[in-house]
Amino acid sequence: MYAITGITGRVGGALADALFAAGKPVRAVVRDSGRAQALAARGAEVATAAIDDAASLARAFAGAEAVFILLPPEFDPAPDFLTAPDPVIASIHEALLAARPDRVVALSTIGADAAEANLLSRLGRMERVLATLPMPVTFLRAGWFIENVQWDLASARERGSIDSYLAPLDRKIAMVATKDIGGLAAKLLMEPGKGVRVVELEGPERVSPNDLADALSRSLGKPVKASVVPRDTWQARFVAEGMTNPEPRMRMIDGFNEGWIDFGATALKGTTRIDEVIAGLVGRSA
């Protein structure tokens, strides 16, 4: 049995698809069983648990051969998010220690190992905690999700432009499709683990903001241009959007723009290209 957290999201859904295709038994670990009805109809076992409740999480993991961990994102963390107790990470650790699956795969991120603190540093904290578990643990560090462009679809349609915090516009970074992340996660869950390892994954080619705009142009059938959001306007914009502590998010973007958030030469390559991802997003939003 393969117990999957975050299974109702894009990565978890792609992982479930890959496991179903391989004929593997899937246990959907969800807070609300109503959200897993479609998965149950496909043959998944459903276990309800809160990610910050170690006891319920341990019950959901009990008897599983392998467990996939997806740490819920925190986009607006408290200023002390890297030093104060993190009840979610602690709960996951306690639950895995109690359930003792044969192996664990945890979704991490590019930048988890960055020397400078930023929004992604919480995933680095998760890695350090889960690395102390007695069973094999694999951290799958994924690049920037191509699917993040979904937030630009309305602007691309209505104005023929998208705002980019990534700069310069022709600078290519490591991006990846969630389909490729889910596929690799399934492979890692199914293979015997040994110790603690890190696997990095990016797409078949690196992608710039201009590349995203061009792909949107092709899918929408109209010109789309990218424009840079000036760095000195970020804080005011993020606060206007409701954030109270935008600094970690700003430093994350700085890391991509300045090059200190990146993969080395050993990152694996996915196969899904940006046109496929963006055409799918455009089609579903039509």
Coordinates of C-alpha atoms in Angstrom, one line a residue:
M1 CA 0.0 0.0 0.0
Y2 CA 1.2 3.5 -0.9
A3 CA 0.0 6.2 1.4
I4 CA -0.1 9.6 -0.3
T5 CA -0.5 13.0 1.3
G6 CA -1.5 16.0 -0.8
I7 CA -3.2 13.7 -3.2
T8 CA -5.9 16.1 -4.2
G9 CA -3.4 18.6 -5.5
R10 CA -1.6 18.7 -8.9
V11 CA 1.5 16.7 -7.8
G12 CA -0.4 14.3 -5.6
G13 CA -2.9 13.7 -8.4
A14 CA -0.1 13.0 -11.0
L15 CA 1.5 10.7 -8.5
A16 CA -1.8 8.8 -8.0
D17 CA -2.3 8.5 -11.8
A18 CA 1.2 7.0 -12.1
L19 CA 0.6 4.5 -9.3
F20 CA -2.8 3.5 -10.6
A21 CA -1.3 3.0 -14.0
A22 CA 1.4 0.7 -12.5
G23 CA -1.4 -1.3 -10.7
K24 CA -0.3 -0.3 -7.2
P25 CA -2.6 0.0 -4.3
V26 CA -3.2 3.7 -3.2
R27 CA -4.3 5.1 0.1
A28 CA -5.4 8.7 -0.2
V29 CA -4.6 10.6 3.1
V30 CA -7.0 13.5 3.2
R31 CA -8.4 15.8 5.8
D32 CA -11.9 15.6 4.3
S33 CA -13.0 12.3 2.8
G34 CA -15.5 14.1 0.6
R35 CA -12.6 15.4 -1.5
A36 CA -11.4 11.9 -2.3
Q37 CA -14.6 10.5 -3.7
A38 CA -13.2 10.4 -7.3
L39 CA -10.1 8.6 -6.0
A40 CA -12.2 6.1 -4.1
A41 CA -14.2 5.4 -7.3
R42 CA -10.9 4.5 -9.0
G43 CA -10.1 2.1 -6.2
A44 CA -8.1 4.1 -3.7
E45 CA -8.5 3.4 0.0
V46 CA -9.3 6.7 1.9
A47 CA -7.9 7.6 5.3
T48 CA -8.8 10.8 7.0
A49 CA -6.1 12.6 9.0
A50 CA -5.0 16.2 9.7
I51 CA -1.4 16.8 8.7
D52 CA -0.7 18.5 12.1
D53 CA -2.3 15.6 14.1
A54 CA 0.4 13.0 14.6
A55 CA -1.9 10.4 16.0
S56 CA -4.4 10.5 13.1
L57 CA -1.6 10.7 10.6
A58 CA 0.2 7.6 12.1
R59 CA -3.1 5.7 11.8
A60 CA -3.3 6.8 8.1
F61 CA 0.2 5.6 7.5
A62 CA -0.1 2.3 9.4
G63 CA 0.7 -0.7 7.3
A64 CA 1.9 1.3 4.3
E65 CA 4.8 0.0 2.4
A66 CA 5.8 3.5 1.3
V67 CA 4.6 7.0 2.2
F68 CA 4.7 10.2 0.1
I69 CA 4.9 13.5 2.1
L70 CA 3.8 16.8 0.7
L71 CA 4.4 19.6 3.2
P72 CA 1.5 22.1 2.9
P73 CA 2.9 25.4 1.6
E74 CA 3.0 28.5 3.8
F75 CA 3.2 31.5 1.5
D76 CA 3.0 34.2 4.3
P77 CA 5.0 32.8 7.2
A78 CA 5.6 34.4 10.5
P79 CA 9.0 36.3 10.9
D80 CA 10.3 33.5 13.1
F81 CA 9.2 30.6 10.8
L82 CA 12.6 29.1 10.7
T83 CA 13.3 29.2 14.5
A84 CA 9.9 28.8 16.2
P85 CA 8.5 25.2 16.6
D86 CA 6.9 23.9 13.4
P87 CA 4.0 21.7 14.5
V88 CA 3.3 20.3 11.0
I89 CA 6.9 19.1 10.4
A90 CA 7.0 17.7 14.0
S91 CA 3.7 15.9 13.4
I92 CA 4.9 14.3 10.2
H93 CA 8.1 13.1 11.8
E94 CA 6.2 11.6 14.8
A95 CA 3.7 9.9 12.6
L96 CA 6.3 8.3 10.4
L97 CA 8.3 7.2 13.4
A98 CA 5.2 5.5 14.8
A99 CA 4.1 3.9 11.5
R100 CA 7.5 2.8 10.3
P101 CA 6.9 2.4 6.6
D102 CA 9.6 0.7 4.5
R103 CA 10.5 4.0 2.8
V104 CA 9.5 7.6 2.5
V105 CA 9.5 10.0 -0.4
A106 CA 9.1 13.7 0.5
L107 CA 8.5 16.5 -2.0
S108 CA 11.1 19.2 -1.4
T109 CA 12.2 22.0 -3.7
I110 CA 15.0 23.7 -5.6
G111 CA 16.5 26.1 -3.1
A112 CA 15.9 23.9 0.0
D113 CA 19.7 23.9 0.5
A114 CA 20.2 27.7 -0.2
A115 CA 22.6 29.4 2.2
E116 CA 20.4 32.5 2.4
A117 CA 17.1 32.3 4.2
N118 CA 14.0 32.5 2.0
L119 CA 10.5 31.1 1.6
L120 CA 11.9 27.8 0.5
S121 CA 14.1 27.4 3.5
R122 CA 11.2 25.7 5.4
L123 CA 11.6 22.7 3.0
G124 CA 15.3 22.6 4.0
R125 CA 14.1 22.5 7.6
M126 CA 11.8 19.6 6.8
E127 CA 14.7 17.7 5.1
R128 CA 16.9 18.0 8.2
V129 CA 14.1 16.7 10.5
L130 CA 13.0 13.8 8.3
A131 CA 16.6 12.8 7.6
T132 CA 16.8 11.6 11.2
L133 CA 14.1 8.9 10.6
P134 CA 15.3 5.2 10.8
M135 CA 13.9 4.2 7.4
P136 CA 15.2 5.2 3.9
V137 CA 14.0 8.7 3.0
T138 CA 14.3 10.3 -0.5
F139 CA 13.9 14.1 -0.9
L140 CA 12.6 14.9 -4.3
R141 CA 13.7 18.5 -5.0
A142 CA 11.6 19.9 -7.9
G143 CA 12.1 23.1 -9.9
W144 CA 9.7 26.0 -10.2
F145 CA 6.3 24.6 -11.2
I146 CA 5.4 25.5 -14.8
E147 CA 1.8 25.4 -13.6
N148 CA 2.4 28.6 -11.6
V149 CA 1.6 30.4 -14.9
Q150 CA -2.1 29.7 -14.2
W151 CA -2.2 32.9 -12.1
D152 CA -1.3 34.9 -15.3
L153 CA -4.0 33.4 -17.6
A154 CA -6.5 36.2 -16.9
S155 CA -4.0 38.9 -17.6
A156 CA -2.7 37.2 -20.7
R157 CA -6.3 36.9 -22.1
E158 CA -7.5 40.3 -21.1
R159 CA -4.4 42.5 -21.6
G160 CA -2.1 40.4 -23.7
S161 CA 0.6 40.8 -21.0
I162 CA 1.9 39.1 -17.9
D163 CA 3.7 40.6 -15.0
S164 CA 7.0 38.9 -14.1
Y165 CA 8.9 39.0 -10.8
L166 CA 11.5 36.8 -12.5
A167 CA 14.1 38.9 -14.3
P168 CA 15.7 39.5 -16.7
L169 CA 12.9 38.3 -19.0
D170 CA 15.3 36.2 -21.1
R171 CA 16.9 34.5 -18.2
K172 CA 16.1 30.8 -18.1
I173 CA 15.6 28.9 -14.8
A174 CA 14.8 25.3 -13.8
M175 CA 11.1 24.8 -14.2
V176 CA 9.2 21.5 -14.3
A177 CA 5.7 20.1 -15.0
T178 CA 3.8 18.6 -12.0
K179 CA 3.1 15.6 -14.3
D180 CA 6.8 14.8 -14.3
I181 CA 7.1 15.3 -10.6
G182 CA 4.3 12.9 -9.9
G183 CA 5.8 10.4 -12.3
L184 CA 9.2 10.4 -10.7
A185 CA 7.7 10.3 -7.2
A186 CA 5.9 7.1 -8.2
K187 CA 9.1 5.6 -9.4
L188 CA 11.0 6.5 -6.3
L189 CA 8.2 5.2 -4.1
M190 CA 8.2 1.8 -5.9
E191 CA 12.0 1.2 -5.8
P192 CA 13.9 0.0 -2.7
G193 CA 15.3 2.8 -0.7
K194 CA 18.7 3.1 1.0
G195 CA 19.6 5.7 3.5
V196 CA 18.9 9.4 2.9
R197 CA 19.2 10.7 -0.7
V198 CA 18.3 13.8 -2.6
V199 CA 17.0 13.7 -6.2
E200 CA 16.7 16.9 -8.2
L201 CA 14.3 17.3 -11.1
E202 CA 13.8 20.0 -13.7
G203 CA 12.1 20.0 -17.1
P204 CA 13.5 19.0 -20.5
E205 CA 14.7 22.6 -21.1
R206 CA 15.0 25.7 -18.9
V207 CA 12.4 28.4 -19.2
S208 CA 12.4 32.2 -19.1
P209 CA 9.5 34.6 -18.6
N210 CA 9.7 35.4 -22.3
D211 CA 9.3 31.6 -23.0
L212 CA 6.2 31.5 -20.9
A213 CA 4.7 34.5 -22.7
D214 CA 5.5 33.0 -26.1
A215 CA 3.8 29.7 -25.0
L216 CA 0.7 31.6 -23.9
S217 CA 0.7 33.4 -27.2
R218 CA 0.6 30.1 -29.1
S219 CA -2.1 28.6 -26.9
L220 CA -4.3 31.7 -26.8
G221 CA -3.8 32.6 -30.4
K222 CA -2.9 36.2 -29.6
P223 CA 0.3 38.1 -28.8
V224 CA 1.3 38.0 -25.1
K225 CA 4.3 39.9 -23.7
A226 CA 6.0 39.7 -20.3
S227 CA 6.9 42.8 -18.4
V228 CA 9.2 43.1 -15.3
V229 CA 7.7 44.1 -12.0
P230 CA 10.3 46.5 -10.5
R231 CA 11.9 45.2 -7.3
D232 CA 11.2 48.3 -5.3
T233 CA 7.4 47.8 -5.8
W234 CA 7.3 44.2 -4.6
Q235 CA 6.7 44.8 -0.9
A236 CA 3.8 47.2 -1.5
R237 CA 2.2 44.9 -4.0
F238 CA 2.5 41.8 -1.8
V239 CA 1.1 43.7 1.2
A240 CA -1.8 45.0 -0.9
E241 CA -2.5 41.3 -1.8
G242 CA -2.9 40.6 2.0
M243 CA 0.6 39.4 3.0
T244 CA 2.0 40.5 6.4
N245 CA 5.5 39.2 6.0
P246 CA 6.6 39.4 2.3
E247 CA 10.3 39.3 2.9
P248 CA 10.8 35.5 2.7
R249 CA 8.9 35.5 -0.6
M250 CA 10.9 38.4 -1.9
R251 CA 14.2 36.7 -1.0
M252 CA 13.1 33.5 -2.7
I253 CA 12.5 35.5 -6.0
D254 CA 15.9 37.2 -5.5
G255 CA 17.5 33.8 -5.2
F256 CA 16.2 32.8 -8.6
N257 CA 17.1 36.2 -10.2
E258 CA 20.5 36.3 -8.6
G259 CA 21.3 32.7 -9.3
W260 CA 21.8 31.4 -5.7
I261 CA 18.7 29.3 -6.0
D262 CA 19.5 26.7 -8.7
F263 CA 20.3 23.1 -9.5
G264 CA 23.7 21.7 -10.3
A265 CA 24.6 19.6 -13.4
T266 CA 23.2 16.4 -11.9
A267 CA 19.5 17.2 -11.9
L268 CA 17.3 14.8 -13.7
K269 CA 15.3 16.0 -16.7
G270 CA 11.5 15.5 -17.2
T271 CA 9.9 15.1 -20.5
T272 CA 6.9 17.4 -20.4
R273 CA 7.4 20.7 -22.3
I274 CA 5.9 24.1 -21.5
D275 CA 3.5 24.1 -24.5
E276 CA 1.8 21.0 -23.3
V277 CA 1.4 22.3 -19.8
I278 CA 0.2 25.7 -20.8
A279 CA -2.2 24.4 -23.5
G280 CA -3.7 22.2 -20.8
L281 CA -4.2 25.1 -18.5
V282 CA -5.7 27.3 -21.2
G283 CA -8.0 24.5 -22.2
R284 CA -9.3 23.9 -18.7
S285 CA -9.9 27.6 -18.0
A286 CA -11.7 28.3 -21.2

